[in-house]
């Protein structure tokens, strides 16, 4: 039966692909099921985005990742992971969302997707965190000129843009929009630009704020968003900022609905960290494993490509030992 596998991997991000390479090496029947395009999260990163990791730290299975500068751009990463998948002829079902996972009495997983249903002895959830944005939960957040994702700075040329947040995504968007000729105002909850901002970018944003090219409202929270302005508050004072667009660059979180539905349990911490065995990455449900950035729960900076690349090997070793 071609719909029955030894291993199903949910998500064709870099780590889902790393898991598939391991399964293929062992000659297992496996498939990846991906709801979007190949490396869908990376595809939706800002167009001009440059990784903070050097390309050798993003390589899978020692397949060389050659690029122009030491740190690759998004477009080069898309090309690299595409080449890995195509040159190894990995089994992938694209544009097929996993909607439901059931563990049957015989221990097998019954996986229902937007197109079909499959059986698998083992399951890896490698669904990342980029599809669900954090919310401010304020009036106007769902208006058309408000987005939680930044794509291309050209769109904001000659426009007034408010950017909420002070970490890498917010800072990258602010600098790129400024360079494209937007009038940029940042709204920042704390008193400084985030400590985790890339060390070679941080001085630049600080200088642009100091010389007045970009305005930063520190110690401020957004209270509401209207079609042509937003209201921010600083201590007891509130202020209106006239804007054309609002970018809420306040982070992302994993799809907890799939994890919960599949039977994953969680630590009693603030980070909604999934429970798993650190040696095998198996959850409390036998045969159900987690890989990649999803392991961190709300702590989305705990795992990245570099330190998750070995998850596929860890998991496949554990499955093999059991067989
Ligand atoms: C702007 C930015 C810059 C970054 N720079 C770096 C860097 O320099 N170095 C680094 O190591 N990391 C970096 N990261 C983090 C890195 O991109 C992630 O750690 C990496 O993508 C994690 O890989 P993953 O396979 O675990 O998850 P993802 O790449 O997020 O892949 C998860 C996949 O699962 C799919 N999926 C989700 N739900 C379902 C479903 N129900 N059914 C089917 N498919 C589903 C998604 O579409 C997605 O393709 C950066 C992240 C961002 C946002």
Coordinates of C-alpha atoms and ligand atoms in Angstrom, one line a residue:
X1 CA 0.0 0.0 0.0
X2 CA 1.7 3.2 -1.1
X3 CA 0.0 5.2 1.6
X4 CA 1.6 3.3 4.4
X5 CA 5.0 4.4 5.7
X6 CA 7.6 3.6 8.3
X7 CA 8.0 7.4 8.8
X8 CA 6.0 10.5 8.0
X9 CA 7.6 13.9 8.5
X10 CA 5.3 16.9 8.8
X11 CA 6.9 20.0 7.4
X12 CA 9.5 20.5 4.6
X13 CA 11.6 23.1 6.4
X14 CA 15.4 22.5 6.6
X15 CA 14.9 20.2 9.6
X16 CA 12.1 18.1 8.0
X17 CA 14.4 17.7 5.0
X18 CA 17.3 16.7 7.3
X19 CA 15.0 14.0 8.8
X20 CA 14.1 12.8 5.3
X21 CA 17.7 12.5 4.3
X22 CA 18.3 10.2 7.3
X23 CA 15.3 8.0 6.5
X24 CA 16.3 7.7 2.9
X25 CA 19.9 6.7 3.9
X26 CA 18.4 3.8 6.0
X27 CA 16.2 2.7 3.1
X28 CA 13.0 3.3 4.9
X29 CA 9.6 4.1 3.4
X30 CA 9.0 7.7 4.3
X31 CA 7.4 10.9 3.0
X32 CA 7.4 14.5 4.0
X33 CA 4.0 16.3 4.0
X34 CA 4.2 20.0 3.6
X35 CA 1.3 22.5 3.5
X36 CA 3.1 25.0 1.3
X37 CA 6.0 25.2 -1.0
X38 CA 9.5 23.7 -0.3
X39 CA 11.1 25.4 2.8
X40 CA 7.8 27.4 3.0
X41 CA 8.9 29.5 6.0
X42 CA 12.1 30.6 4.3
X43 CA 10.1 31.4 1.2
X44 CA 8.0 33.8 3.2
X45 CA 11.0 35.5 4.9
X46 CA 11.6 39.1 3.7
X47 CA 12.9 39.1 0.1
X48 CA 16.3 40.7 0.8
X49 CA 16.9 38.8 4.0
X50 CA 20.4 37.7 4.9
X51 CA 21.0 34.8 7.3
X52 CA 23.0 35.5 10.5
X53 CA 24.6 32.0 10.1
X54 CA 27.3 31.3 7.6
X55 CA 26.4 28.9 4.9
X56 CA 28.5 26.0 6.2
X57 CA 26.3 26.1 9.4
X58 CA 23.1 25.7 7.2
X59 CA 24.4 22.7 5.3
X60 CA 22.6 19.4 5.4
X61 CA 24.3 16.0 5.1
X62 CA 27.6 17.7 4.3
X63 CA 26.3 18.8 0.9
X64 CA 28.3 22.0 0.2
X65 CA 26.4 25.3 0.4
X66 CA 28.4 27.7 -1.8
X67 CA 27.3 31.4 -1.9
X68 CA 28.7 34.8 -2.7
X69 CA 29.2 36.1 0.8
X70 CA 29.9 34.0 4.0
X71 CA 26.3 34.6 5.1
X72 CA 23.8 33.6 2.5
X73 CA 20.8 35.5 1.3
X74 CA 17.3 34.0 1.4
X75 CA 17.3 33.5 -2.4
X76 CA 20.5 31.4 -2.1
X77 CA 19.1 29.4 0.8
X78 CA 16.0 28.6 -1.3
X79 CA 18.2 27.5 -4.2
X80 CA 20.4 25.4 -1.8
X81 CA 17.5 23.5 -0.1
X82 CA 15.8 23.0 -3.5
X83 CA 19.0 21.5 -4.9
X84 CA 19.3 19.1 -1.9
X85 CA 15.8 17.9 -2.3
X86 CA 16.0 17.5 -6.0
X87 CA 19.4 16.0 -6.2
X88 CA 18.6 13.4 -3.6
X89 CA 15.1 12.8 -5.1
X90 CA 13.4 13.0 -1.7
X91 CA 9.8 12.0 -1.3
X92 CA 7.7 15.1 -0.6
X93 CA 4.0 15.9 -0.9
X94 CA 3.7 19.7 -1.3
X95 CA 0.7 22.0 -0.8
X96 CA -0.9 19.3 1.4
X97 CA -1.7 20.4 5.0
X98 CA -1.8 17.9 7.8
X99 CA -5.1 18.5 9.6
X100 CA -5.3 15.6 12.0
X101 CA -3.2 12.9 13.7
X102 CA -4.7 9.9 15.4
X103 CA -2.8 7.2 17.2
X104 CA -4.6 3.9 16.6
X105 CA -4.8 1.0 19.1
X106 CA -2.1 -0.9 17.2
X107 CA 0.3 2.0 17.7
X108 CA 0.2 3.3 14.1
X109 CA -0.5 6.9 13.3
X110 CA -3.4 7.8 11.0
X111 CA -2.6 11.1 9.4
X112 CA -5.3 13.0 7.6
X113 CA -4.4 15.8 5.2
X114 CA -6.2 18.3 3.1
X115 CA -5.9 15.8 0.2
X116 CA -5.6 12.3 1.6
X117 CA -5.0 10.0 4.5
X118 CA -1.9 7.9 5.4
X119 CA -0.7 5.4 7.9
X120 CA 2.7 5.5 9.5
X121 CA 4.6 3.6 12.2
X122 CA 6.5 6.7 13.3
X123 CA 5.8 10.4 13.0
X124 CA 8.0 13.5 13.2
X125 CA 6.4 16.9 13.7
X126 CA 8.8 19.5 12.3
X127 CA 6.4 22.3 11.7
X128 CA 8.5 25.3 12.9
X129 CA 7.0 28.5 14.2
X130 CA 6.6 31.0 11.4
X131 CA 3.0 30.5 10.4
X132 CA 1.4 31.9 13.6
X133 CA 2.3 35.5 14.5
X134 CA 2.1 36.8 18.0
X135 CA -0.7 39.3 18.5
X136 CA -1.0 42.6 20.4
X137 CA -4.8 41.9 20.8
X138 CA -5.7 45.6 20.3
X139 CA -8.4 47.2 18.2
X140 CA -7.5 47.6 14.5
X141 CA -4.8 44.8 14.4
X142 CA -6.7 43.1 11.6
X143 CA -7.0 46.1 9.4
X144 CA -5.7 45.8 5.8
X145 CA -2.8 48.2 6.2
X146 CA -1.4 46.2 9.2
X147 CA 0.8 43.2 8.8
X148 CA 2.8 40.8 11.0
X149 CA 5.1 40.0 8.0
X150 CA 7.5 42.1 6.1
X151 CA 8.2 41.3 2.5
X152 CA 9.7 43.9 0.3
X153 CA 10.8 47.5 1.2
X154 CA 10.0 48.9 -2.2
X155 CA 6.3 48.6 -1.3
X156 CA 6.8 51.2 1.5
X157 CA 8.7 53.8 -0.6
X158 CA 7.5 57.4 0.2
X159 CA 5.0 56.0 2.8
X160 CA 4.8 56.6 6.6
X161 CA 5.5 53.2 8.2
X162 CA 5.2 52.4 11.9
X163 CA 7.2 49.4 12.9
X164 CA 6.5 47.8 16.3
X165 CA 9.2 45.7 17.9
X166 CA 13.0 46.0 18.6
X167 CA 14.5 42.7 17.6
X168 CA 16.0 41.4 14.4
X169 CA 12.8 41.4 12.2
X170 CA 11.8 44.9 13.3
X171 CA 15.2 46.3 12.9
X172 CA 15.8 44.8 9.5
X173 CA 12.4 46.1 8.3
X174 CA 13.1 49.6 9.7
X175 CA 16.5 49.9 8.0
X176 CA 15.3 48.5 4.7
X177 CA 12.1 50.7 4.6
X178 CA 14.2 53.8 5.5
X179 CA 16.7 53.0 2.7
X180 CA 13.7 52.6 0.3
X181 CA 12.6 56.2 1.2
X182 CA 9.9 55.5 3.8
X183 CA 9.4 57.7 6.8
X184 CA 9.9 55.2 9.6
X185 CA 8.8 55.4 13.2
X186 CA 9.6 52.5 15.6
X187 CA 7.4 51.8 18.6
X188 CA 9.5 50.0 21.2
X189 CA 8.2 48.7 24.6
X190 CA 11.6 48.7 26.3
X191 CA 14.3 51.4 26.5
X192 CA 16.7 50.1 24.0
X193 CA 17.1 48.1 20.7
X194 CA 17.1 44.4 21.5
X195 CA 20.3 42.8 22.7
X196 CA 19.9 39.9 20.3
X197 CA 19.9 42.1 17.2
X198 CA 22.8 41.0 14.8
X199 CA 26.0 42.5 16.1
X200 CA 26.8 44.1 12.8
X201 CA 23.3 45.6 12.4
X202 CA 22.8 47.0 15.9
X203 CA 25.2 49.9 15.6
X204 CA 23.6 50.9 12.3
X205 CA 20.0 51.2 13.7
X206 CA 21.3 53.0 16.8
X207 CA 23.1 55.5 14.6
X208 CA 20.0 56.0 12.4
X209 CA 17.9 56.7 15.5
X210 CA 20.6 59.0 16.9
X211 CA 20.9 61.1 13.7
X212 CA 17.1 61.3 13.4
X213 CA 16.8 59.3 10.2
X214 CA 14.5 56.9 12.0
X215 CA 12.3 57.9 14.9
X216 CA 12.1 55.6 17.9
X217 CA 9.4 55.8 20.6
X218 CA 11.0 53.9 23.5
X219 CA 9.0 52.8 26.5
X220 CA 5.8 52.9 24.4
X221 CA 2.9 50.5 23.7
X222 CA 0.4 50.6 20.9
X223 CA -3.1 51.0 22.2
X224 CA -5.1 51.0 19.0
X225 CA -4.7 51.2 15.2
X226 CA -7.0 53.4 13.0
X227 CA -6.9 53.6 9.2
X228 CA -4.6 56.7 9.2
X229 CA -3.0 56.7 12.6
X230 CA -2.1 54.7 15.6
X231 CA -2.3 55.6 19.2
X232 CA 0.6 54.8 21.5
X233 CA 1.1 55.4 25.2
X234 CA 4.2 56.2 27.2
X235 CA 3.6 56.0 30.9
X236 CA 0.5 58.1 31.3
X237 CA 0.8 60.1 28.1
X238 CA -0.8 59.0 24.8
X239 CA 0.2 60.2 21.3
X240 CA -1.1 59.8 17.8
X241 CA 1.2 58.7 15.0
X242 CA 0.0 59.4 11.4
X243 CA 0.8 56.3 9.3
X244 CA 0.0 54.7 6.0
X245 CA 1.2 51.2 7.1
X246 CA 1.9 49.3 10.3
X247 CA 4.3 46.4 10.6
X248 CA 3.9 44.4 13.8
X249 CA 7.3 42.7 14.1
X250 CA 6.6 41.1 17.4
X251 CA 7.5 37.4 16.8
X252 CA 5.8 34.2 15.9
X253 CA 4.8 31.0 17.7
X254 CA 4.3 27.3 16.8
X255 CA 0.9 25.9 15.7
X256 CA -0.1 24.5 19.1
X257 CA -3.4 23.2 17.7
X258 CA -1.7 20.4 15.8
X259 CA 0.7 19.6 18.6
X260 CA -2.2 19.4 21.2
X261 CA -4.4 17.5 18.9
X262 CA -1.7 14.9 18.1
X263 CA -1.3 14.3 21.9
X264 CA 1.9 16.2 22.7
X265 CA 2.1 17.2 26.3
X266 CA 3.8 20.3 27.7
X267 CA 6.1 21.3 30.6
X268 CA 4.6 23.5 33.3
X269 CA 6.6 26.5 32.3
X270 CA 5.8 29.9 30.7
X271 CA 7.2 28.9 27.4
X272 CA 4.7 26.1 26.6
X273 CA 7.7 23.8 26.0
X274 CA 6.6 20.4 24.6
X275 CA 7.7 17.5 26.7
X276 CA 10.3 15.2 25.0
X277 CA 13.2 13.0 25.8
X278 CA 16.3 15.1 24.9
X279 CA 18.2 12.0 23.9
X280 CA 15.7 10.8 21.3
X281 CA 13.3 13.8 20.8
X282 CA 10.4 11.4 21.4
X283 CA 7.3 12.9 23.0
X284 CA 5.4 11.1 25.7
X285 CA 3.5 9.4 22.9
X286 CA 5.5 6.4 21.7
X287 CA 6.6 6.9 18.0
X288 CA 5.8 10.6 18.0
X289 CA 8.9 12.8 17.7
X290 CA 9.5 16.5 17.4
X291 CA 12.3 18.1 15.4
X292 CA 13.6 21.6 14.8
X293 CA 12.5 24.9 16.1
X294 CA 9.1 23.6 17.3
X295 CA 10.9 21.9 20.2
X296 CA 11.4 25.3 21.9
X297 CA 7.7 26.1 22.2
X298 CA 7.4 29.9 22.7
X299 CA 11.2 30.2 23.1
X300 CA 11.6 30.4 19.3
X301 CA 15.3 31.4 19.6
X302 CA 16.4 28.2 21.3
X303 CA 16.6 26.1 18.2
X304 CA 17.8 27.1 14.8
X305 CA 19.1 25.3 11.7
X306 CA 22.6 25.0 12.9
X307 CA 21.8 23.3 16.2
X308 CA 18.9 21.2 14.9
X309 CA 20.5 19.7 11.8
X310 CA 21.3 16.5 13.8
X311 CA 17.7 15.9 14.9
X312 CA 16.9 13.6 12.0
X313 CA 19.8 11.4 12.9
X314 CA 19.0 11.3 16.6
X315 CA 15.4 10.4 15.9
X316 CA 16.2 7.8 13.2
X317 CA 18.8 6.2 15.5
X318 CA 16.1 5.9 18.2
X319 CA 13.6 4.3 15.8
X320 CA 16.2 1.9 14.4
X321 CA 17.3 0.8 17.9
X322 CA 13.7 -0.1 18.7
X323 CA 13.1 -2.1 15.6
Ligands
LIG1 C1 14.0 36.4 9.6 C2 14.7 35.1 10.2 C3 16.0 34.9 10.0 C4 16.6 33.7 10.4 N1 18.0 33.5 10.3 C5 18.5 32.3 10.7 C6 19.9 32.0 10.5 O1 20.7 32.9 10.1 N2 20.4 30.8 10.9 C7 19.6 29.9 11.4 O2 20.1 28.8 11.8 N3 18.3 30.1 11.6 C8 17.7 31.3 11.2 N4 16.4 31.5 11.4 C9 15.6 30.4 12.0 C10 15.4 29.3 11.0 O3 14.8 29.8 9.8 C11 14.5 28.2 11.7 O4 15.2 27.8 12.8 C12 14.3 27.1 10.7 O5 13.6 27.5 9.6 C13 13.7 26.0 11.4 O6 13.5 24.9 10.5 P1 12.3 23.9 10.8 O7 12.4 22.9 9.7 O8 12.3 23.5 12.2 O9 11.0 24.8 10.6 P2 10.5 25.7 9.4 O10 11.6 26.1 8.5 O11 9.6 26.7 9.9 O12 9.6 24.6 8.6 C14 8.4 24.2 9.1 C15 7.5 23.7 7.9 O13 6.4 23.1 8.3 C16 5.3 23.4 7.5 N5 4.0 23.2 8.2 C17 3.6 23.8 9.3 N6 2.4 23.3 9.7 C18 2.1 22.3 8.8 C19 1.0 21.4 8.6 N7 0.0 21.4 9.5 N8 1.0 20.5 7.6 C20 2.1 20.4 6.8 N9 3.1 21.3 6.9 C21 3.2 22.2 7.9 C22 5.6 24.9 7.2 O14 4.9 25.3 6.0 C23 7.1 24.9 7.0 O15 7.5 24.7 5.7 C24 15.8 32.7 11.0 C25 14.4 32.9 11.2 C26 13.9 34.1 10.8 C27 12.4 34.3 11.0

